[in-house]
mmCIF file of C-alpha atoms and ligand atoms in Angstrom:
data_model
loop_
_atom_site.group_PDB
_atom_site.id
_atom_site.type_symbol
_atom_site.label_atom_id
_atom_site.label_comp_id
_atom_site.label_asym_id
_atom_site.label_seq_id
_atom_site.Cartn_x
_atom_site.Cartn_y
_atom_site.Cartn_z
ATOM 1 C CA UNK A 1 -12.283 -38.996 -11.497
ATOM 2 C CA UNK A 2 -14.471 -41.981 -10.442
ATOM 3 C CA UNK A 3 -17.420 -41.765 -8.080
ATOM 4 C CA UNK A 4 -16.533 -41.053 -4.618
ATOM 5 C CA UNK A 5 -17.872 -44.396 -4.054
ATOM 6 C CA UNK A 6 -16.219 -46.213 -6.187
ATOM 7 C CA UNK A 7 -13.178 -44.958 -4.713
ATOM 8 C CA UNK A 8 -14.159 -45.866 -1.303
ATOM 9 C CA UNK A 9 -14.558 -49.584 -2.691
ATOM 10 C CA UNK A 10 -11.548 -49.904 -3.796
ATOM 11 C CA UNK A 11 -10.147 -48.160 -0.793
ATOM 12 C CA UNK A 12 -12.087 -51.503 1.248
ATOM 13 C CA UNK A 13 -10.652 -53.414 -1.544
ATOM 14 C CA UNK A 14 -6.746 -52.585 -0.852
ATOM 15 C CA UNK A 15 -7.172 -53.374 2.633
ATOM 16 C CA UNK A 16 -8.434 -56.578 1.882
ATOM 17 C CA UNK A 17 -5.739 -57.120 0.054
ATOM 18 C CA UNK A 18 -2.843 -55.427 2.340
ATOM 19 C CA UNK A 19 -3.765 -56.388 5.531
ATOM 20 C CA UNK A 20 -4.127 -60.295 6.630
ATOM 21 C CA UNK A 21 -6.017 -59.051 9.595
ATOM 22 C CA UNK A 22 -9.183 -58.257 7.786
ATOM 23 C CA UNK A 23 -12.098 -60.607 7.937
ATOM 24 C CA UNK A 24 -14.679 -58.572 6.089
ATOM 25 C CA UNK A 25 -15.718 -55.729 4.026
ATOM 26 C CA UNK A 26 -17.570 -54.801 6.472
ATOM 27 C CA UNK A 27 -15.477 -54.960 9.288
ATOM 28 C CA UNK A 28 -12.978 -52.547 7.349
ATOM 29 C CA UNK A 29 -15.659 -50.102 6.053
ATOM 30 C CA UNK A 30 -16.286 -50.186 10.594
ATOM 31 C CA UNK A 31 -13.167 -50.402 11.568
ATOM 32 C CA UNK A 32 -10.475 -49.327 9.650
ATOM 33 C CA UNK A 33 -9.943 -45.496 11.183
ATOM 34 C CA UNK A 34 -7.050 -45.043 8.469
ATOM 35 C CA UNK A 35 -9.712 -45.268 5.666
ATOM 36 C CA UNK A 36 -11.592 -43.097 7.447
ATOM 37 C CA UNK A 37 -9.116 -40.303 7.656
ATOM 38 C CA UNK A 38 -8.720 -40.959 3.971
ATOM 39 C CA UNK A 39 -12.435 -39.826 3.170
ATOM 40 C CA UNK A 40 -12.444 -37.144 5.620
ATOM 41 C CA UNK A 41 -9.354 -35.765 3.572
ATOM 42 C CA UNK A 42 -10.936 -36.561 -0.079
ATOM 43 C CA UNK A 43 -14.075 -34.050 1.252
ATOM 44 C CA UNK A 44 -11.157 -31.736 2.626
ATOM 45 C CA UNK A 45 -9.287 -31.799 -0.323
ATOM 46 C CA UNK A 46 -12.320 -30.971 -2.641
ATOM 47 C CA UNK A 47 -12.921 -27.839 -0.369
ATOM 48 C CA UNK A 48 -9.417 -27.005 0.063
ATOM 49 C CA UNK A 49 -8.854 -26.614 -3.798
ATOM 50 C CA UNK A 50 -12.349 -24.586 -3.934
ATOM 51 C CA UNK A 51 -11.047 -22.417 -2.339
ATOM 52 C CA UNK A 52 -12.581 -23.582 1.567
ATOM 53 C CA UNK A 53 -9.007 -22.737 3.205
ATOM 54 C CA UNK A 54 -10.451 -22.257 6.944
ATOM 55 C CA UNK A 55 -13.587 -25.330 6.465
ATOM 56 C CA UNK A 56 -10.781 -27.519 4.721
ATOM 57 C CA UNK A 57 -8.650 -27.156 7.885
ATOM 58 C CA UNK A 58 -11.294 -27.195 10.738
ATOM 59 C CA UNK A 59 -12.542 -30.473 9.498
ATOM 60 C CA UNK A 60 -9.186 -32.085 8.844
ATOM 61 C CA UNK A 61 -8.540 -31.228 12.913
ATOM 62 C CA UNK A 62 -11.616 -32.851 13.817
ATOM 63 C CA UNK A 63 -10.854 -35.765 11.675
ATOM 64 C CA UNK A 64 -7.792 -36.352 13.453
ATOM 65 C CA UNK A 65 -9.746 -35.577 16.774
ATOM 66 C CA UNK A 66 -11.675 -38.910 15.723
ATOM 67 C CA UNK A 67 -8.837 -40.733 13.638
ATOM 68 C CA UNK A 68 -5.524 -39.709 15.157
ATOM 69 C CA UNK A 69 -4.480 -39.170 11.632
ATOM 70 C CA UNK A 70 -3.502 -35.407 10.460
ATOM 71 C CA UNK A 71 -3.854 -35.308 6.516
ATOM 72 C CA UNK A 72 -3.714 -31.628 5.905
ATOM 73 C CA UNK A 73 -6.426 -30.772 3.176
ATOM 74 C CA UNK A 74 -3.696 -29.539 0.819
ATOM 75 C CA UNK A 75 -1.688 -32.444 0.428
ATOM 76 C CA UNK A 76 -2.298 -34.361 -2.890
ATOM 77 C CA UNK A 77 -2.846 -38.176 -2.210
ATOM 78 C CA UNK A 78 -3.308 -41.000 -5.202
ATOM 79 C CA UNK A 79 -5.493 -43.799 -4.323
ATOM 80 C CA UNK A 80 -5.926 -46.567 -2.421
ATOM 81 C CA UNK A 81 -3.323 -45.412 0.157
ATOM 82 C CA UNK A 82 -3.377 -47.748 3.514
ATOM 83 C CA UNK A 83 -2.963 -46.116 6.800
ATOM 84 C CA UNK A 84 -2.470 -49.557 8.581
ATOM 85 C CA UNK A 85 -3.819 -48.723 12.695
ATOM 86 C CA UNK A 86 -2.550 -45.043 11.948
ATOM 87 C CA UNK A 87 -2.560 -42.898 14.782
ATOM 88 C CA UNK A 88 0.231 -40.854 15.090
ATOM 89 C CA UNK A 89 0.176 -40.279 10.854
ATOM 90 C CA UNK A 90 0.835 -36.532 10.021
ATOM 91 C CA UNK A 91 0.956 -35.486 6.169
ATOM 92 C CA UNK A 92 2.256 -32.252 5.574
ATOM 93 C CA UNK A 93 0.771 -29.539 3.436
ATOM 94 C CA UNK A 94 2.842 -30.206 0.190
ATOM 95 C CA UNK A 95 3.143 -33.713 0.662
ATOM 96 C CA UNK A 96 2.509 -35.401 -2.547
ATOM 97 C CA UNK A 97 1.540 -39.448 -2.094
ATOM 98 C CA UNK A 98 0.923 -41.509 -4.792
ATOM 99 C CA UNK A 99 -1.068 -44.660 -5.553
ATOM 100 C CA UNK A 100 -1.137 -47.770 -3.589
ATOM 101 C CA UNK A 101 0.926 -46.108 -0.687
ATOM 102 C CA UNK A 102 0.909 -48.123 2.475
ATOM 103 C CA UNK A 103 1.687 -46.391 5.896
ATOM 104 C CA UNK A 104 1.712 -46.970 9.461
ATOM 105 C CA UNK A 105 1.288 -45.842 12.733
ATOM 106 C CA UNK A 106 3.604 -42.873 13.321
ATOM 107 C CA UNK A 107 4.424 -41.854 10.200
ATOM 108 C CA UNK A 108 4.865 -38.188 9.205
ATOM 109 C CA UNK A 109 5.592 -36.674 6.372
ATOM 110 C CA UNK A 110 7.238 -33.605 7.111
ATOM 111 C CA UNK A 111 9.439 -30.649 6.771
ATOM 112 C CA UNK A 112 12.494 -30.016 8.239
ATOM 113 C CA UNK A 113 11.194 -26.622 9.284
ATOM 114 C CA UNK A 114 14.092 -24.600 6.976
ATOM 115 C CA UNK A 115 12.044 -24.771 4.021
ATOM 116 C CA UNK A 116 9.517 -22.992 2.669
ATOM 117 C CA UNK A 117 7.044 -23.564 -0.613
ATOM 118 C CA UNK A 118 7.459 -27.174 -1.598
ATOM 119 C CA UNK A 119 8.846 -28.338 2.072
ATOM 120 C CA UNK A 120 7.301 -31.746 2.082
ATOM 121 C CA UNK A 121 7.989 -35.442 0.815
ATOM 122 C CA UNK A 122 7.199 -36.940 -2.353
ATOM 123 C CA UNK A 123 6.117 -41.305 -2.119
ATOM 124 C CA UNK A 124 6.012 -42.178 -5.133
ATOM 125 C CA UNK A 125 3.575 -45.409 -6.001
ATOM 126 C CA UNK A 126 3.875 -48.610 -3.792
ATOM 127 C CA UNK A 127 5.878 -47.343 -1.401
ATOM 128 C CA UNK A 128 5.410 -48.810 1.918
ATOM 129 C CA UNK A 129 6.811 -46.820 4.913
ATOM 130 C CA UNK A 130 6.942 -48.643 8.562
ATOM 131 C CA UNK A 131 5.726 -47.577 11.675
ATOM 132 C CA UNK A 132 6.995 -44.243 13.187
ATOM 133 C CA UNK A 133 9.719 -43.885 10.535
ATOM 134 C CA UNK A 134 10.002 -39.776 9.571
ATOM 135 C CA UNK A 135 10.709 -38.603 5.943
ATOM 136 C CA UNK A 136 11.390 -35.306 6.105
ATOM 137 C CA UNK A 137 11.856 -32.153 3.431
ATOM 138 C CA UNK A 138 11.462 -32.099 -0.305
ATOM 139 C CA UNK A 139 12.884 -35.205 -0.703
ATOM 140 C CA UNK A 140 11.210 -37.685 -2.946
ATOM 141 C CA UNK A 141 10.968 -41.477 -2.421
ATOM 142 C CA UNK A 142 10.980 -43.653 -4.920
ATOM 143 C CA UNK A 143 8.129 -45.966 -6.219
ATOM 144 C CA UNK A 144 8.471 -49.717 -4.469
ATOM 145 C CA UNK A 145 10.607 -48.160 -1.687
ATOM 146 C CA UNK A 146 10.381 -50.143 1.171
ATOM 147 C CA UNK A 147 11.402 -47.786 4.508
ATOM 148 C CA UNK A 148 12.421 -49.505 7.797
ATOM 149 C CA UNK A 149 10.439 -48.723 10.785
ATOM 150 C CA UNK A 150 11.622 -46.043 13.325
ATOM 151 C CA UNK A 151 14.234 -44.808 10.189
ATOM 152 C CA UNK A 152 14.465 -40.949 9.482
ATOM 153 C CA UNK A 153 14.847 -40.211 5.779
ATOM 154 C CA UNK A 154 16.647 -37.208 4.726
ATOM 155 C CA UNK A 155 17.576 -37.245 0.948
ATOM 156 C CA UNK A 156 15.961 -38.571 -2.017
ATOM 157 C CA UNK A 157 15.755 -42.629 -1.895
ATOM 158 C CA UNK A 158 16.075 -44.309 -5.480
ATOM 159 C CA UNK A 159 13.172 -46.071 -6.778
ATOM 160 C CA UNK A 160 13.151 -50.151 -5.309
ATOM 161 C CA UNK A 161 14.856 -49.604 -2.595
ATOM 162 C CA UNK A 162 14.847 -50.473 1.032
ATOM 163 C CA UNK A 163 16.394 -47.863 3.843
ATOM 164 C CA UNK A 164 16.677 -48.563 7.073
ATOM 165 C CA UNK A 165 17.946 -46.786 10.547
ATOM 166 C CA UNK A 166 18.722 -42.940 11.533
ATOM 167 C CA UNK A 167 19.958 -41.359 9.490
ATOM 168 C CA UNK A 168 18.387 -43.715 6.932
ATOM 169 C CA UNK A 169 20.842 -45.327 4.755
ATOM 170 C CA UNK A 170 19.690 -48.013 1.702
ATOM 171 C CA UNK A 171 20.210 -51.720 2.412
ATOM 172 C CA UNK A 172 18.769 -53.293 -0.744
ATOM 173 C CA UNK A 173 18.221 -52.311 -4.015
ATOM 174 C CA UNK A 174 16.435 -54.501 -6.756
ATOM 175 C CA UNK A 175 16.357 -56.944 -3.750
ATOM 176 C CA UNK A 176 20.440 -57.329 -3.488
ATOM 177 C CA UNK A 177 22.101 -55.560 -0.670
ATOM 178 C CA UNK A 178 24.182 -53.061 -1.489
ATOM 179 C CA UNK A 179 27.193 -50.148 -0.596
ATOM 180 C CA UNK A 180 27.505 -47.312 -3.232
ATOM 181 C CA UNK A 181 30.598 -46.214 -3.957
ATOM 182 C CA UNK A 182 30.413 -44.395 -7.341
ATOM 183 C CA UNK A 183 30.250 -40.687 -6.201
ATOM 184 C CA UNK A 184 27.648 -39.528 -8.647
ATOM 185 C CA UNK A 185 25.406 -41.862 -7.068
ATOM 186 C CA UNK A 186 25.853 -41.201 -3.480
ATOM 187 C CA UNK A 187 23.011 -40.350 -1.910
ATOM 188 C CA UNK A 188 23.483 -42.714 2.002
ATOM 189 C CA UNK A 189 25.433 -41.767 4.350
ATOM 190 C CA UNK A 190 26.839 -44.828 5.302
ATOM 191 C CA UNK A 191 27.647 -45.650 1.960
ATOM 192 C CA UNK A 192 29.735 -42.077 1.666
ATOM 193 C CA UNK A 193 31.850 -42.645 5.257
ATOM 194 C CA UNK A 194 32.549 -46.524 3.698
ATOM 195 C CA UNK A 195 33.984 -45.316 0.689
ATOM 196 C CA UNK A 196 35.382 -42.231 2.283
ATOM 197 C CA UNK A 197 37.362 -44.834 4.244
ATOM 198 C CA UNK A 198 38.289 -47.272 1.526
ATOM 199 C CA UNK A 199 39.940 -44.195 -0.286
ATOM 200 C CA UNK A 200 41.891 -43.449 2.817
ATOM 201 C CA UNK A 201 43.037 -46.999 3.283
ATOM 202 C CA UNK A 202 43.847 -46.793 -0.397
ATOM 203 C CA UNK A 203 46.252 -43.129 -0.093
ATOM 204 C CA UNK A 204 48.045 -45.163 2.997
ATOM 205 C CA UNK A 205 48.835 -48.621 1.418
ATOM 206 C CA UNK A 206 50.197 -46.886 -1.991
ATOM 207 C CA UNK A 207 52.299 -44.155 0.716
ATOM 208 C CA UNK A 208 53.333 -47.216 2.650
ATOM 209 C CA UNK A 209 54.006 -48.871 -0.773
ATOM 210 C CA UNK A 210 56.118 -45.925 -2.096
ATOM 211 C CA UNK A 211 57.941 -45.993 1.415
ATOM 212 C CA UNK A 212 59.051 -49.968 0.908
ATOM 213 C CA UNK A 213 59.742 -49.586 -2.927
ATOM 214 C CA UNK A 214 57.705 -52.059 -3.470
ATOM 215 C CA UNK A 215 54.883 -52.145 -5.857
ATOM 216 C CA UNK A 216 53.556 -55.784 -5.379
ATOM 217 C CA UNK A 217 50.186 -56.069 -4.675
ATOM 218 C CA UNK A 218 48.628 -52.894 -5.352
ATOM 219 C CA UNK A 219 44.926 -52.688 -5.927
ATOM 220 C CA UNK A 220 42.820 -49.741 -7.213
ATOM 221 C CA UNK A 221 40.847 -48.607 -4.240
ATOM 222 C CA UNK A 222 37.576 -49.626 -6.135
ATOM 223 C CA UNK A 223 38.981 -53.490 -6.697
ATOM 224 C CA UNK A 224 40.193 -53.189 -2.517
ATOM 225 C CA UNK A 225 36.300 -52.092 -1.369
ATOM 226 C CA UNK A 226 34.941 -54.858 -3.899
ATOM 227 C CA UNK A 227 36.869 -57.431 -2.343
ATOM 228 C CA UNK A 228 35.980 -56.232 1.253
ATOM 229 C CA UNK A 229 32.766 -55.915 0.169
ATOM 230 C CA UNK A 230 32.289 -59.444 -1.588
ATOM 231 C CA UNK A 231 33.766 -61.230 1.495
ATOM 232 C CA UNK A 232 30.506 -59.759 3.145
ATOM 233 C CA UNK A 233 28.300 -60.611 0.290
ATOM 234 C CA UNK A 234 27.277 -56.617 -0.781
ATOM 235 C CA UNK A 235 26.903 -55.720 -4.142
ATOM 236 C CA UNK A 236 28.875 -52.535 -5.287
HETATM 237 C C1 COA B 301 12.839 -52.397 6.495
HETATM 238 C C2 COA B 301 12.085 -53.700 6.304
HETATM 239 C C3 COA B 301 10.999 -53.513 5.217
HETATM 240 C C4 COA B 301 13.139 -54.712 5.830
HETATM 241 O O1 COA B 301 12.599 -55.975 5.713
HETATM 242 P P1 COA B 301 13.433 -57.113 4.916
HETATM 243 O O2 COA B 301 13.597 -56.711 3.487
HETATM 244 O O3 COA B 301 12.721 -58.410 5.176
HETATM 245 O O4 COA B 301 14.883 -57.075 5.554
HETATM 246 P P2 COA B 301 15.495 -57.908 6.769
HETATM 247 O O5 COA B 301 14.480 -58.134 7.855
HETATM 248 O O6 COA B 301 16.210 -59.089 6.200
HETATM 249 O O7 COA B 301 16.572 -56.880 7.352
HETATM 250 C C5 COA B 301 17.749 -56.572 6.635
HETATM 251 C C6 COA B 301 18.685 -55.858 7.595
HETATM 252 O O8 COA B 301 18.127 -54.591 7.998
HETATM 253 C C7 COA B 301 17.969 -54.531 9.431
HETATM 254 N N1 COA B 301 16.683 -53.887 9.677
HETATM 255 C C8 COA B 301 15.472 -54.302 9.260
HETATM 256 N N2 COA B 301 14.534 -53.433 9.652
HETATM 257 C C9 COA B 301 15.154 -52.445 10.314
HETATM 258 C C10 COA B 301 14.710 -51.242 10.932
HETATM 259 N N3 COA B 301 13.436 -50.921 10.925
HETATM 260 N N4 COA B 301 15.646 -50.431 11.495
HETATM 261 C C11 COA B 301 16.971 -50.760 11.494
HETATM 262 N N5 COA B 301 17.453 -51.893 10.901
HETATM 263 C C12 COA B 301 16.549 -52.712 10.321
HETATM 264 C C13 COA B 301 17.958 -55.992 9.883
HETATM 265 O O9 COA B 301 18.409 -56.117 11.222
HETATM 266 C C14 COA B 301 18.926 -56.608 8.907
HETATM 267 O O10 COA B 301 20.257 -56.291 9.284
HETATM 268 P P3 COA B 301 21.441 -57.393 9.207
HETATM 269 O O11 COA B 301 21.450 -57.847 7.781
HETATM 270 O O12 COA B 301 22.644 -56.626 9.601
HETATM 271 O O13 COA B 301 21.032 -58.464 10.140
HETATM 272 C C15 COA B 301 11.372 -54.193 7.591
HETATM 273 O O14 COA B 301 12.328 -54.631 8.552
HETATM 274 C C16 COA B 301 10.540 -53.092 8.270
HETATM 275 O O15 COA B 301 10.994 -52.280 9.072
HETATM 276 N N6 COA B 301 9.191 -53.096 7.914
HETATM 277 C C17 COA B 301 8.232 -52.177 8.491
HETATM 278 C C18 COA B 301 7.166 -52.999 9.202
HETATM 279 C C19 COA B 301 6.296 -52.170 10.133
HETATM 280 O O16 COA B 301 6.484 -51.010 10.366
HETATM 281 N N7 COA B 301 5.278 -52.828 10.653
HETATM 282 C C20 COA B 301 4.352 -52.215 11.538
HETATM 283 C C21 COA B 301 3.263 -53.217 11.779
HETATM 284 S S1 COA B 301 2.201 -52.665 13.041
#
């Protein structure tokens, strides 16, 4: 593990690189309360796995008294995560972040309250989560995620994608926009009521079919959604 230094220069370092608003190193190492909560949890975390359960905690509160940022001491967090203005943040104790995480004000990293054990999020590296959006349970998030702000995030996202809205449901993936339709896959719920409905279209047209004795024109249901879809530019 490098020097706790050295990991606080690098920590000054990703801002720098992240955040257009920074002028200075110094101004950051000031300023920045996000990379402050950060080092309050790395001294939190150290005491929390030596066995410093009640110190851990007490200090994590008053870091958030000064930061507005609730890490709790048990959570394990890669480096150079950016907590970009940052009040509001709230990582859970099971959270697992890895490195070059960006987050913003708002975000928590929660459980749904049903669980118990592992009952937080996993971010995977380079994930960037917008402000106030909520990922909630043991659900893991891919690496290069982006998610939307304000969007509440429920199941596992795959990695490089992008998921928007409430309940979150993936726009892009690999940078094309997408629907999923193959059923092993199916992890959005918009994408599951879409091709719930193309299936249903697809049962009435062949019953309407069957019902004119005609069998011109019939389409798999896959071919009918890909040629809804294309017309709107999706890939499926
Ligand atoms: C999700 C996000 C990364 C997508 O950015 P993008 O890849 O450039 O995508 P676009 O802006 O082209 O948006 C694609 C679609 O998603 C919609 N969308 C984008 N962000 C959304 C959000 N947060 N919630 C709901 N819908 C959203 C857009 O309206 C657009 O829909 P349309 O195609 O029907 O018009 C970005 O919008 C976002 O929310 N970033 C977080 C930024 C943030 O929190 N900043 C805080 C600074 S203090």
């Amino acid at each position: 593990m490098p020097h706790l230094l050295a990991l606080m220069r690098e920590d000054i370092d990703a801002v720098m690189e992240r955040d257009p608003a920074a002028k200075s190193r110094f101004e950051v190492f000031l300023c920045y309360s996000g990379l402050h909560a950060v080092w309050f949890y790395r001294v939190n975390h150290w005491l929390w796995n030596h066995s410093f359960f009640l110190l851990g905690r007490f200090l994590s509160q008053a870091a958030r008294f000064l930061t507005g940022i609730e890490i709790h001491p048990g959570a394990k967090i890669g480096r150079r995560l950016f907590i970009d203005h940052g009040l509001g943040v709230v990582i859970g104790e099971t959270a697992i972040v890895g490195n070059d995480v960006t987050l913003y004000q708002g975000v928590t990293l929660g459980g749904t309250g049903k669980e118990h054990g592992k009952r937080h999020p996993t971010i995977e590296d380079e994930v960037v989560i917008g402000g106030g959006a909520k990922i909630l349970g043991n659900i893991t998030i891919g690496r290069d995620c982006r998610i939307g702000a304000g969007s509440v995030v429920l199941r596992n996202v795959p990695e490089r994608s992008t998921v928007v809205g409430v309940p979150g449901h993936i726009i892009f993936r690999n940078g094309q926009r997408i629907v999923i339709t193959d059923p092993k896959q199916i992890n959005d719920p918009l994408s599951e009521a879409l091709a719930a409905v193309a299936s249903q279209v697809h049962r009435l047209s062949d019953r309407v079919q069957k019902l004119e004795g005609s069998d011109a024109g019939h389409k798999p249901a896959a071919a009918s959604l890909q040629k809804i879809m294309e017309d709107i530019d999706y890939q499926i």
